[in-house]
mmCIF file of C-alpha atoms in Angstrom:
data_model
loop_
_atom_site.group_PDB
_atom_site.id
_atom_site.type_symbol
_atom_site.label_atom_id
_atom_site.label_comp_id
_atom_site.label_asym_id
_atom_site.label_seq_id
_atom_site.Cartn_x
_atom_site.Cartn_y
_atom_site.Cartn_z
ATOM 1 C CA MET A 1 -5.494 9.150 10.062
ATOM 2 C CA SER A 2 -3.339 6.424 8.526
ATOM 3 C CA ARG A 3 -4.867 3.187 7.251
ATOM 4 C CA PHE A 4 -2.087 1.338 9.055
ATOM 5 C CA GLU A 5 -0.344 2.080 12.327
ATOM 6 C CA MET A 6 3.150 1.310 13.582
ATOM 7 C CA GLY A 7 3.273 -2.271 14.815
ATOM 8 C CA ASP A 8 0.386 -3.457 12.607
ATOM 9 C CA LEU A 9 0.679 -6.916 11.083
ATOM 10 C CA VAL A 10 0.195 -6.460 7.329
ATOM 11 C CA TYR A 11 0.342 -8.513 4.133
ATOM 12 C CA SER A 12 1.607 -7.581 0.705
ATOM 13 C CA ALA A 13 -1.480 -7.108 -1.469
ATOM 14 C CA LEU A 14 0.597 -7.677 -4.619
ATOM 15 C CA ASP A 15 4.141 -8.428 -5.708
ATOM 16 C CA ILE A 16 6.346 -5.490 -4.691
ATOM 17 C CA TYR A 17 9.378 -4.789 -6.876
ATOM 18 C CA ASN A 18 12.411 -2.537 -6.516
ATOM 19 C CA ASP A 19 11.404 0.444 -8.636
ATOM 20 C CA PRO A 20 14.220 2.220 -10.459
ATOM 21 C CA VAL A 21 14.886 5.860 -9.632
ATOM 22 C CA GLU A 22 12.933 7.800 -12.260
ATOM 23 C CA GLU A 23 15.695 10.264 -13.126
ATOM 24 C CA THR A 24 18.552 7.765 -13.469
ATOM 25 C CA GLY A 25 17.031 4.307 -13.884
ATOM 26 C CA GLU A 26 19.339 3.072 -11.102
ATOM 27 C CA SER A 27 18.223 0.952 -8.174
ATOM 28 C CA GLY A 28 16.145 2.674 -5.519
ATOM 29 C CA ILE A 29 17.659 0.324 -2.914
ATOM 30 C CA PRO A 30 21.436 -0.032 -2.671
ATOM 31 C CA GLY A 31 22.745 -3.526 -3.392
ATOM 32 C CA LEU A 32 19.668 -4.611 -5.362
ATOM 33 C CA ASN A 33 18.894 -4.451 -9.045
ATOM 34 C CA PRO A 34 15.973 -2.450 -10.417
ATOM 35 C CA GLY A 35 13.036 -4.804 -10.882
ATOM 36 C CA ASP A 36 14.090 -7.263 -8.137
ATOM 37 C CA LEU A 37 11.171 -8.793 -6.217
ATOM 38 C CA LEU A 38 11.119 -7.314 -2.698
ATOM 39 C CA ALA A 39 7.989 -9.003 -1.321
ATOM 40 C CA ALA A 40 5.723 -11.553 -2.985
ATOM 41 C CA ALA A 41 1.960 -11.123 -2.841
ATOM 42 C CA GLY A 42 0.738 -12.443 0.513
ATOM 43 C CA ALA A 43 4.064 -11.924 2.318
ATOM 44 C CA ARG A 44 3.559 -11.127 5.997
ATOM 45 C CA GLY A 45 5.225 -8.095 7.547
ATOM 46 C CA VAL A 46 5.063 -5.463 10.245
ATOM 47 C CA VAL A 47 4.804 -1.672 9.893
ATOM 48 C CA VAL A 48 7.883 -0.150 11.547
ATOM 49 C CA ASN A 49 7.439 3.518 10.601
ATOM 50 C CA ILE A 50 5.128 5.893 8.730
ATOM 51 C CA GLY A 51 6.121 8.949 6.757
ATOM 52 C CA HIS A 52 5.703 10.597 3.381
ATOM 53 C CA ALA A 53 7.792 11.654 0.417
ATOM 54 C CA GLU A 54 8.426 15.346 -0.083
ATOM 55 C CA ALA A 55 6.872 15.088 -3.545
ATOM 56 C CA MET A 56 3.697 13.463 -2.096
ATOM 57 C CA PRO A 57 3.015 15.115 1.289
ATOM 58 C CA ASP A 58 -0.586 13.855 1.409
ATOM 59 C CA GLU A 59 0.316 10.195 0.691
ATOM 60 C CA ASP A 60 1.491 8.010 3.580
ATOM 61 C CA ILE A 61 4.473 5.757 2.975
ATOM 62 C CA TYR A 62 4.699 2.769 5.289
ATOM 63 C CA LEU A 63 8.068 1.238 6.114
ATOM 64 C CA VAL A 64 7.406 -2.483 6.346
ATOM 65 C CA ARG A 65 9.733 -5.308 7.293
ATOM 66 C CA PHE A 66 8.517 -8.468 5.550
ATOM 67 C CA GLU A 67 9.347 -11.995 6.636
ATOM 68 C CA THR A 68 12.076 -13.636 4.580
ATOM 69 C CA GLY A 69 13.233 -17.226 4.258
ATOM 70 C CA ALA A 70 11.978 -20.369 5.961
ATOM 71 C CA ALA A 71 12.942 -19.136 9.438
ATOM 72 C CA GLY A 72 10.664 -16.094 9.068
ATOM 73 C CA GLY A 73 13.309 -13.493 9.902
ATOM 74 C CA LEU A 74 12.487 -9.900 9.051
ATOM 75 C CA GLY A 75 14.105 -8.271 6.033
ATOM 76 C CA ASP A 76 15.186 -4.686 5.627
ATOM 77 C CA PRO A 77 12.415 -2.043 5.687
ATOM 78 C CA ILE A 78 10.650 -1.411 2.384
ATOM 79 C CA GLY A 79 8.651 1.727 1.599
ATOM 80 C CA CYS A 80 5.087 0.780 0.642
ATOM 81 C CA LEU A 81 1.969 2.695 -0.353
ATOM 82 C CA ALA A 82 -1.362 1.869 1.292
ATOM 83 C CA GLU A 83 -2.692 0.134 -1.834
ATOM 84 C CA GLU A 84 0.251 -2.295 -1.726
ATOM 85 C CA LEU A 85 -0.746 -3.529 1.746
ATOM 86 C CA SER A 86 -3.649 -5.357 3.357
ATOM 87 C CA HIS A 87 -4.711 -6.207 6.904
ATOM 88 C CA GLU A 88 -5.837 -9.639 5.673
ATOM 89 C CA PRO A 89 -3.862 -12.394 3.921
ATOM 90 C CA ALA A 90 -4.675 -12.952 0.248
ATOM 91 C CA ALA A 91 -7.527 -15.419 -0.296
#
């Protein structure tokens, strides 16, 4: 069973950055630079899907849309591992 379910309100447990693709060093997300901050620690988001990478079939990957900007709109989905997320806001 997953630690998080679709629709769960979650928080970023740490700063989440755009990791470069291991083989090429290029951005893993089109239009962004490798190393760009995707979600700051404590950012609030919602789980919109759950899956896994072919290379890690036993590890859940959570697609999360984090709030962005002052209006609190939701950004594009970001793939997150369970240890990058929390059910509780950072203290």
